[in-house]
Amino acid sequence: MSAIEKVEVLVTGAGRNFVTLRITTSDGVQGLGDATLNGRELSVASYLRDHIAPLLKGRDSTRIEDTWQYLYKGAYWRRGPVTMTAIAAVDMALWDIKGKVVGLPVYQLLGGKSRDKVLVYGHASGSDLPSLIDDMTEFRERGYQAIRAQMAVPGMGGTYGVRKGAIYEPAAADLPDEQLWSTEMYLKFAPDYLGKVREEFGFDFHLLHDVHHRLTPIEAARFGKDVEPMRLFWMEDPTPAENQETFRLIREHTTTPIAVGEVLNSIWDVQHLITNQLIDYVRTSVTHAGGITHLRRIFDLAALYQVRSGSHGPTDLSPVSLAAAVSLDIAIPNFGIQEHMVFAPETQEVFRGYPQFAAGYVTPSEAPGLGVEYDDAAAAKFPYDPKYLPVARRADGSLHDW
Ligand code: CS2
Ligand code: MG
């Protein structure tokens, strides 16, 4: 039996904060799993180090499903981002090990390729229309065939999704940055700039937009109708998804495709959305939704209802997460699109071998396992640096969804 012998929780601030789980077996085979939860990283690090690691020592590393069930049911307390991210990290690491032991990339263990390459989308943004157009132009020149467009709304300060500098990172403050939000201004402004993007670039690329949980259902219905002429690939997170049934109201008013899931972490959180076809893309990530084992279940349920994948993949999920996500993306029949962001140079120094971008697509590594190596010496150069995601407040001071 290939027993789990060593469990390491690796925390680094390489470009941004990442938590990585490394499992080593009695045969000396190592597997990696991403355990990064932006703004709450140490909660997962502690969950893994203090609660899960003692349970893993001596377990048979080949028993991936049993370990998943053991950690999920054994916690007693169900679901949630911290628990499901910790389970995900163990799951990814065990799939990585299994691939290395049999000498195959993980995607081969998931049924092999259903496509030759994985379509990705990038994040263009701007503080005003000229800078958004410039950024979109650059993404087009780099070969992206799908681009998300986000622009600052005048008078709203740090509107969501606007990159500062080369790398997009929303968790940039020592305490939560308080950003002003006005639905009225957004609803007046966003359809207009998305229309100008289409005027500038036409329709021969996929245009995406992230509403980021900001609207009420009827406001989202109105937004969806307003942007129908722009033929978005999707409008993302139009309204908070705790009440899954509420999306029916949006559906009744607009044909703009809907993508939901990045803040959700189990099949049950998206079950109603999928089985009632209230969404078109499910965005749950391999890191926050229980790993490869559970995300495959979500995608298989989605396939029954013609819902496609659209995995979350920002810079606050590590290159290990991207490698695991692309292993699923290339194998499942109902792949939609994969979010793709360029990692900081420091991140690339620590994590090596992850899927690389070429002409609008990525492809998985052919190396056994997930194909990512973690450089401890490089990681040690970048200490953990606690950062918080922003919060949003309305003009009257009340809190809004960020
Ligand atoms: C965003 C994320 O990529 C997206 O779709 O919603 O950038 C999100 O804001 C961050 O992952 C939060 O840490
Ligand atoms: Mg999003």
PDB file of N, CA and C in Angstrom, residues 47 51-52 55 59 65-79 83-84 87:
ATOM      1  N   TYR A  47      -7.204  24.494   9.161  1.00  0.00           N
ATOM      2  CA  TYR A  47      -8.090  23.340   9.002  1.00  0.00           C
ATOM      3  C   TYR A  47      -7.284  22.120   8.528  1.00  0.00           C
ATOM      4  N   HIS A  51      -6.417  19.905  11.745  1.00  0.00           N
ATOM      5  CA  HIS A  51      -7.536  18.954  11.825  1.00  0.00           C
ATOM      6  C   HIS A  51      -7.448  17.801  10.829  1.00  0.00           C
ATOM      7  N   ILE A  52      -6.970  18.109   9.587  1.00  0.00           N
ATOM      8  CA  ILE A  52      -6.992  17.040   8.581  1.00  0.00           C
ATOM      9  C   ILE A  52      -5.685  16.248   8.560  1.00  0.00           C
ATOM     10  N   LEU A  55      -5.359  13.039  10.421  1.00  0.00           N
ATOM     11  CA  LEU A  55      -6.241  11.961   9.933  1.00  0.00           C
ATOM     12  C   LEU A  55      -5.665  11.272   8.694  1.00  0.00           C
ATOM     13  N   ARG A  59      -2.988   6.724   5.900  1.00  0.00           N
ATOM     14  CA  ARG A  59      -4.069   6.322   4.985  1.00  0.00           C
ATOM     15  C   ARG A  59      -3.515   5.894   3.643  1.00  0.00           C
ATOM     16  N   GLU A  65     -11.639   8.458  -3.472  1.00  0.00           N
ATOM     17  CA  GLU A  65     -13.066   8.637  -3.158  1.00  0.00           C
ATOM     18  C   GLU A  65     -13.323   8.383  -1.680  1.00  0.00           C
ATOM     19  N   ASP A  66     -12.723   7.324  -1.134  1.00  0.00           N
ATOM     20  CA  ASP A  66     -12.966   7.013   0.281  1.00  0.00           C
ATOM     21  C   ASP A  66     -12.451   8.145   1.165  1.00  0.00           C
ATOM     22  N   THR A  67     -11.290   8.704   0.791  1.00  0.00           N
ATOM     23  CA  THR A  67     -10.743   9.824   1.576  1.00  0.00           C
ATOM     24  C   THR A  67     -11.669  11.034   1.476  1.00  0.00           C
ATOM     25  N   TRP A  68     -12.213  11.268   0.269  1.00  0.00           N
ATOM     26  CA  TRP A  68     -13.149  12.393   0.104  1.00  0.00           C
ATOM     27  C   TRP A  68     -14.349  12.214   1.034  1.00  0.00           C
ATOM     28  N   GLN A  69     -14.938  11.019   1.024  1.00  0.00           N
ATOM     29  CA  GLN A  69     -16.118  10.743   1.852  1.00  0.00           C
ATOM     30  C   GLN A  69     -15.767  10.817   3.336  1.00  0.00           C
ATOM     31  N   TYR A  70     -14.569  10.332   3.650  1.00  0.00           N
ATOM     32  CA  TYR A  70     -14.121  10.324   5.058  1.00  0.00           C
ATOM     33  C   TYR A  70     -13.996  11.756   5.591  1.00  0.00           C
ATOM     34  N   LEU A  71     -13.431  12.644   4.772  1.00  0.00           N
ATOM     35  CA  LEU A  71     -13.234  14.030   5.205  1.00  0.00           C
ATOM     36  C   LEU A  71     -14.539  14.817   5.162  1.00  0.00           C
ATOM     37  N   TYR A  72     -15.424  14.484   4.199  1.00  0.00           N
ATOM     38  CA  TYR A  72     -16.678  15.238   4.087  1.00  0.00           C
ATOM     39  C   TYR A  72     -17.649  14.794   5.192  1.00  0.00           C
ATOM     40  N   LYS A  73     -17.895  13.488   5.272  1.00  0.00           N
ATOM     41  CA  LYS A  73     -18.867  12.999   6.258  1.00  0.00           C
ATOM     42  C   LYS A  73     -18.266  13.040   7.667  1.00  0.00           C
ATOM     43  N   GLY A  74     -16.941  12.828   7.712  1.00  0.00           N
ATOM     44  CA  GLY A  74     -16.285  12.772   9.022  1.00  0.00           C
ATOM     45  C   GLY A  74     -16.231  14.114   9.719  1.00  0.00           C
ATOM     46  N   ALA A  75     -16.360  15.206   8.948  1.00  0.00           N
ATOM     47  CA  ALA A  75     -16.344  16.531   9.585  1.00  0.00           C
ATOM     48  C   ALA A  75     -17.632  16.761  10.376  1.00  0.00           C
ATOM     49  N   TYR A  76     -18.649  16.053  10.024  1.00  0.00           N
ATOM     50  CA  TYR A  76     -20.009  16.191  10.586  1.00  0.00           C
ATOM     51  C   TYR A  76     -20.651  17.488  10.114  1.00  0.00           C
ATOM     52  N   TRP A  77     -19.923  18.609  10.264  1.00  0.00           N
ATOM     53  CA  TRP A  77     -20.430  19.923   9.833  1.00  0.00           C
ATOM     54  C   TRP A  77     -20.246  20.013   8.308  1.00  0.00           C
ATOM     55  N   ARG A  78     -21.346  20.272   7.614  1.00  0.00           N
ATOM     56  CA  ARG A  78     -21.309  20.093   6.151  1.00  0.00           C
ATOM     57  C   ARG A  78     -21.013  21.370   5.384  1.00  0.00           C
ATOM     58  N   ARG A  79     -20.295  21.195   4.306  1.00  0.00           N
ATOM     59  CA  ARG A  79     -20.110  22.201   3.254  1.00  0.00           C
ATOM     60  C   ARG A  79     -19.415  23.468   3.738  1.00  0.00           C
ATOM     61  N   THR A  83     -14.179  24.282   4.624  1.00  0.00           N
ATOM     62  CA  THR A  83     -14.162  22.813   4.595  1.00  0.00           C
ATOM     63  C   THR A  83     -13.941  22.289   3.177  1.00  0.00           C
ATOM     64  N   MET A  84     -14.679  22.839   2.208  1.00  0.00           N
ATOM     65  CA  MET A  84     -14.619  22.295   0.846  1.00  0.00           C
ATOM     66  C   MET A  84     -13.296  22.645   0.160  1.00  0.00           C
ATOM     67  N   ILE A  87     -10.827  20.043   1.723  1.00  0.00           N
ATOM     68  CA  ILE A  87     -11.041  18.731   1.094  1.00  0.00           C
ATOM     69  C   ILE A  87     -10.518  18.750  -0.343  1.00  0.00           C
TER      70      ILE A  87
END
